[in-house]
Short mmCIF file of C-alpha atoms and ligand atoms in Angstrom, two decimals:
data_model
loop_
_atom_site.label_atom_id
_atom_site.label_comp_id
_atom_site.label_asym_id
_atom_site.label_seq_id
_atom_site.Cartn_x
_atom_site.Cartn_y
_atom_site.Cartn_z
CA MET A 143 12.92 -5.95 -9.68
CA ALA A 144 9.87 -8.20 -10.05
CA LYS A 145 8.69 -10.53 -12.06
CA GLN A 146 6.88 -9.45 -15.01
CA GLY A 147 3.16 -8.73 -14.22
CA HIS A 148 4.22 -9.71 -10.21
CA ASN A 149 3.66 -7.77 -7.72
CA PRO A 150 5.08 -8.96 -4.85
CA VAL A 151 3.74 -6.56 -1.85
CA LEU A 152 1.21 -8.42 0.54
CA CYS A 153 -0.21 -5.31 2.63
CA ALA A 154 -0.60 -6.45 6.00
CA LEU A 155 -4.13 -4.98 7.29
CA ASP A 156 -3.74 -5.00 11.00
CA THR A 157 -6.89 -4.00 12.16
CA GLN A 158 -9.90 -5.80 13.74
CA ASP A 159 -12.80 -3.46 11.54
CA PRO A 160 -13.77 -5.49 8.20
CA ASP A 161 -15.19 -1.50 6.66
CA GLU A 162 -11.32 -0.10 7.46
CA ALA A 163 -9.80 -3.25 5.92
CA CYS A 164 -12.76 -2.83 2.94
CA ALA A 165 -11.89 1.08 2.41
CA LEU A 166 -8.29 0.50 2.66
CA VAL A 167 -8.51 -2.29 0.14
CA GLN A 168 -10.55 -0.22 -2.51
CA ALA A 169 -8.33 3.08 -1.97
CA LEU A 170 -4.88 0.72 -2.72
CA GLY A 171 -6.60 -0.47 -6.35
CA GLY A 172 -4.48 -2.50 -7.93
CA ARG A 173 -1.42 -1.41 -6.24
CA VAL A 174 -0.67 -4.35 -4.17
CA GLY A 175 -0.57 -7.67 -4.79
CA GLY A 176 -2.64 -8.82 -2.13
CA VAL A 177 -3.18 -8.50 1.45
CA LYS A 178 -2.52 -10.19 4.79
CA LEU A 179 -5.20 -10.65 6.85
CA GLY A 180 -4.33 -12.24 10.91
CA LEU A 181 -5.50 -14.13 13.99
CA GLU A 182 -6.52 -10.65 15.15
CA PHE A 183 -9.02 -9.69 12.06
CA PHE A 184 -9.83 -13.49 12.02
CA SER A 185 -10.65 -13.47 16.21
CA ALA A 186 -12.67 -9.67 15.78
CA ALA A 187 -14.23 -9.97 12.46
CA GLY A 188 -14.77 -13.95 11.73
CA ARG A 189 -15.38 -15.51 7.98
CA ALA A 190 -17.72 -13.01 7.19
CA GLY A 191 -14.77 -10.26 7.49
CA VAL A 192 -12.27 -12.54 5.25
CA GLU A 193 -15.40 -12.67 2.75
CA ALA A 194 -16.03 -8.92 2.86
CA VAL A 195 -12.45 -8.00 2.06
CA ALA A 196 -12.48 -10.52 -0.30
CA ALA A 197 -15.12 -9.21 -2.25
CA ALA A 198 -13.48 -5.65 -1.93
CA GLY A 199 -10.97 -7.56 -4.74
CA LEU A 200 -7.39 -8.47 -3.71
CA PRO A 201 -5.91 -11.68 -3.70
CA ILE A 202 -5.92 -13.17 0.30
CA PHE A 203 -2.86 -14.09 2.33
CA LEU A 204 -4.56 -15.66 5.64
CA ASP A 205 -1.96 -15.62 8.21
CA LEU A 206 -3.56 -17.98 11.37
CA LYS A 207 -0.86 -19.96 11.83
CA LEU A 208 -2.36 -23.11 12.58
CA HIS A 209 -0.70 -25.25 15.16
CA ASP A 210 -2.31 -28.84 16.80
CA ILE A 211 -2.27 -32.14 16.36
CA PRO A 212 -2.47 -33.03 12.46
CA ASN A 213 -6.12 -34.19 12.34
CA THR A 214 -7.49 -30.70 13.53
CA VAL A 215 -5.28 -29.08 11.45
CA ALA A 216 -6.28 -30.86 8.65
CA ARG A 217 -10.20 -29.93 9.30
CA ALA A 218 -9.33 -26.60 10.19
CA VAL A 219 -7.51 -25.83 6.73
CA ALA A 220 -10.91 -28.24 4.93
CA ALA A 221 -12.81 -25.08 6.66
CA LEU A 222 -11.09 -22.26 5.69
CA VAL A 223 -10.43 -23.05 1.90
CA PRO A 224 -13.79 -22.36 0.94
CA LEU A 225 -12.75 -18.85 2.03
CA HIS A 226 -10.23 -18.87 -1.15
CA PRO A 227 -7.07 -17.75 0.24
CA PHE A 228 -4.27 -18.00 -2.39
CA MET A 229 -2.00 -18.48 0.88
CA MET A 230 -2.19 -19.41 4.44
CA THR A 231 0.07 -20.32 7.11
CA VAL A 232 0.89 -23.36 9.34
CA HIS A 233 3.87 -23.94 12.37
CA THR A 234 6.53 -25.68 11.39
CA ALA A 235 6.93 -26.35 14.69
CA GLY A 236 3.73 -28.66 14.45
CA GLY A 237 5.96 -31.11 12.54
CA LEU A 238 6.21 -32.68 9.77
CA ALA A 239 2.85 -35.23 9.83
CA MET A 240 1.17 -32.32 10.96
CA MET A 241 2.50 -30.07 7.94
CA LYS A 242 2.01 -33.28 5.00
CA ALA A 243 -1.42 -33.12 6.17
CA ALA A 244 -2.42 -29.24 6.00
CA VAL A 245 -1.49 -29.76 2.25
CA GLU A 246 -2.86 -32.55 1.94
CA SER A 247 -6.50 -31.33 2.92
CA ALA A 248 -5.93 -27.99 1.20
CA ARG A 249 -5.39 -30.22 -2.29
CA ALA A 250 -8.09 -32.15 -1.12
CA THR A 251 -10.86 -29.83 -0.41
CA ALA A 252 -9.62 -27.43 -3.44
CA ASP A 253 -9.97 -30.41 -5.34
CA ARG A 254 -13.37 -31.00 -4.25
CA LEU A 255 -14.30 -27.31 -4.61
CA GLY A 256 -12.71 -27.07 -8.19
CA ILE A 257 -10.36 -24.36 -7.01
CA SER A 258 -7.08 -24.00 -7.09
CA ARG A 259 -5.52 -24.77 -3.94
CA PRO A 260 -3.53 -21.93 -1.64
CA GLN A 261 -0.25 -22.18 -1.28
CA MET A 262 0.71 -23.28 2.55
CA VAL A 263 3.58 -21.59 3.85
CA GLY A 264 5.46 -22.52 7.13
CA VAL A 265 6.16 -20.02 9.86
CA THR A 266 9.68 -21.20 11.43
CA VAL A 267 10.79 -18.91 14.44
CA LEU A 268 9.03 -16.17 15.50
CA THR A 269 10.98 -13.12 15.81
CA SER A 270 9.96 -12.21 19.06
CA LEU A 271 12.24 -15.54 20.17
CA ASP A 272 15.61 -14.80 20.66
CA ASP A 273 18.63 -17.50 21.63
CA LYS A 274 17.21 -17.11 25.76
CA ASP A 275 13.26 -17.83 24.50
CA LEU A 276 14.57 -20.61 22.52
CA ASN A 277 16.67 -22.34 25.33
CA ASP A 278 13.76 -21.55 27.63
CA ILE A 279 11.67 -23.97 25.47
CA GLY A 280 14.24 -26.70 25.37
CA VAL A 281 15.91 -25.79 21.80
CA ASN A 282 19.87 -25.47 22.12
CA ALA A 283 20.12 -23.83 18.51
CA THR A 284 20.35 -20.19 17.37
CA PRO A 285 17.00 -18.82 15.84
CA ALA A 286 18.61 -18.78 12.51
CA ASP A 287 20.05 -22.09 12.88
CA GLN A 288 17.24 -23.25 13.85
CA ALA A 289 14.78 -21.37 11.59
CA ALA A 290 17.05 -23.22 8.69
CA ARG A 291 16.14 -26.32 10.52
CA LEU A 292 12.49 -25.69 10.23
CA ALA A 293 12.77 -24.64 6.56
CA ALA A 294 14.00 -27.83 5.54
CA LEU A 295 11.54 -29.82 7.35
CA ALA A 296 9.02 -28.03 5.70
CA LEU A 297 10.07 -28.87 2.11
CA ASP A 298 10.19 -32.02 3.08
CA ALA A 299 6.79 -31.80 4.18
CA GLY A 300 5.58 -30.52 0.93
CA LEU A 301 5.01 -26.61 2.02
CA ASP A 302 5.49 -24.35 -0.97
CA GLY A 303 7.45 -22.02 1.33
CA VAL A 304 7.89 -20.61 4.73
CA VAL A 305 7.48 -16.56 6.11
CA CYS A 306 11.13 -15.62 7.34
CA SER A 307 12.83 -12.81 8.13
CA PRO A 308 14.99 -10.25 5.76
CA HIS A 309 18.20 -11.51 7.62
CA GLU A 310 17.68 -15.09 6.80
CA VAL A 311 15.96 -15.11 3.20
CA ALA A 312 19.37 -15.27 0.95
CA ARG A 313 20.29 -18.17 3.33
CA LEU A 314 16.87 -19.97 3.14
CA ARG A 315 17.07 -19.22 -0.71
CA LYS A 316 20.25 -21.13 -1.19
CA LEU A 317 18.88 -23.79 1.10
CA ALA A 318 15.68 -24.63 -0.73
CA GLY A 319 15.99 -23.63 -4.09
CA PRO A 320 14.55 -21.42 -6.70
CA SER A 321 10.71 -22.50 -6.77
CA PHE A 322 10.27 -22.51 -2.59
CA THR A 323 7.95 -19.41 -1.88
CA LEU A 324 10.11 -16.70 1.02
CA VAL A 325 7.20 -14.24 2.37
CA VAL A 326 9.12 -12.02 4.45
CA PRO A 327 8.12 -9.25 6.49
CA GLY A 328 10.21 -6.14 8.33
CA ILE A 329 10.40 -4.39 5.26
CA ARG A 330 10.61 -0.78 5.13
CA PRO A 331 10.98 0.99 1.96
CA ALA A 332 13.82 3.45 2.01
CA GLY A 333 12.98 6.84 4.19
CA THR A 334 9.90 5.69 6.23
CA ALA A 335 10.13 4.84 9.99
CA PRO A 336 11.34 1.20 11.00
CA GLY A 337 8.86 1.75 14.36
CA ASP A 338 9.56 -1.68 16.36
CA GLN A 339 11.09 -2.97 13.35
CA LYS A 340 14.43 -3.85 14.33
CA ARG A 341 15.95 -5.31 11.43
CA VAL A 342 14.80 -4.54 8.17
CA MET A 343 15.44 -4.18 4.64
CA THR A 344 14.45 -1.95 2.14
CA PRO A 345 11.66 -4.09 -0.70
CA ALA A 346 14.54 -3.94 -3.34
CA GLU A 347 16.68 -5.18 -1.13
CA ALA A 348 14.60 -7.84 0.35
CA LEU A 349 13.86 -9.08 -3.54
CA ALA A 350 17.70 -8.94 -4.35
CA ALA A 351 18.46 -11.51 -1.46
CA GLY A 352 15.40 -13.98 -2.66
CA ALA A 353 12.00 -12.91 -1.54
CA SER A 354 9.13 -14.37 -3.24
CA HIS A 355 6.52 -12.10 -1.43
CA LEU A 356 6.74 -8.89 0.72
CA VAL A 357 4.77 -8.14 3.79
CA ILE A 358 4.45 -4.74 4.37
CA GLY A 359 2.39 -3.01 6.85
CA ARG A 360 2.36 0.35 8.06
CA PRO A 361 4.64 2.05 5.41
CA ILE A 362 1.46 1.98 3.46
CA THR A 363 -1.64 1.83 6.01
CA GLU A 364 0.03 4.80 7.87
CA ALA A 365 0.95 6.73 4.91
CA ALA A 366 -0.70 9.86 4.38
CA ASP A 367 -1.90 8.76 0.84
CA PRO A 368 -1.77 5.18 1.11
CA ALA A 369 -2.43 4.49 -2.62
CA ALA A 370 0.84 6.83 -3.55
CA ALA A 371 2.65 5.25 -0.99
CA ALA A 372 2.04 1.46 -2.49
CA GLY A 373 2.24 2.53 -5.99
CA ALA A 374 5.68 4.24 -5.05
CA ILE A 375 6.44 0.43 -4.03
CA ALA A 376 5.37 -1.04 -6.90
CA ALA A 377 7.65 1.16 -9.11
CA GLU A 378 10.17 0.86 -7.66
CA LEU A 379 10.21 -2.66 -7.90
CA GLY A 380 9.09 -2.54 -11.42
CA ALA A 381 6.37 -4.19 -10.58
CA VAL A 382 2.91 -4.12 -12.83
CA PRO A 383 0.40 -2.43 -10.62
CA GLN A 384 -2.33 -4.83 -10.22
CA ALA A 385 -3.35 -7.40 -8.16
CA GLY A 386 -1.80 -10.90 -9.11
O1 C5P B 678 3.49 -2.56 9.73
P1 C5P B 678 4.36 -3.56 9.35
O2 C5P B 678 5.22 -3.69 7.92
O3 C5P B 678 6.00 -3.97 10.49
O4 C5P B 678 3.70 -5.33 9.39
C1 C5P B 678 4.47 -6.43 9.19
C2 C5P B 678 3.46 -7.66 9.21
O5 C5P B 678 4.25 -8.63 9.45
C3 C5P B 678 2.36 -7.20 10.54
O6 C5P B 678 1.04 -7.89 10.43
C4 C5P B 678 3.17 -8.50 11.59
O7 C5P B 678 2.26 -9.03 12.49
C5 C5P B 678 3.84 -9.36 10.57
N1 C5P B 678 5.34 -10.03 11.27
C6 C5P B 678 6.37 -9.15 11.27
N2 C5P B 678 7.33 -10.02 11.60
C7 C5P B 678 7.46 -11.28 11.65
C8 C5P B 678 6.37 -11.57 11.18
C9 C5P B 678 5.15 -11.20 10.92
O8 C5P B 678 6.70 -8.03 11.16
N3 C5P B 678 8.63 -11.71 12.20
#
């Protein structure tokens, strides 16, 4: 069950076309808690695209997975905070100093603008990497153990949370405590196609395991009626069907 008044669903708008993204946001009305815009959208549509989608009326999760030296990431964060995302991502593999610099830059920039700072969330191990891929880059740990290690580092750095797969969420909730944000993709409502997602959970299962936000793309965006699909998920979760 979702917290009262909180819709945990973030709809992934995996498109390059701002008009398509805005039309979908309008169609969804208040049936999701926000939308996720990623590297593909930002590379194609830029700041103007993000501003157009934000103007369509839902909170923005800007998932650009920043990863560079601390000074460069801090400056990139300072350039992005004025777009008012409620959440954004950095790679935890950038290290403790980079994550601290990102949080500090978000706080300082938001203070200067008089707005609330975005939640800063860390990407741990990309789920496209398996044991062998990690080994190839010199990491002698399983993806699950490496994700737990990086989540602990994110917590130390003062990040607000991490992105994790459904099969890691229970372990990370135990490790990081109740107030850490856990953003979980790989969600499939019962009865929908898994597509290329291999290990999936239903929205209710992921929330029960400790997720705070659920990233859901194609089960909503490719549904015959996206608003109805999003509404059904919100109803299943007991979420109030409005943004927030
Ligand atoms: O359409 P679908 O629900 O699979 O979309 C999930 C979204 O979450 C996409 O934007 C995808 O890139 C992202 N994602 C994911 N799995 C991860 C990390 C991110 O599916 N492990």
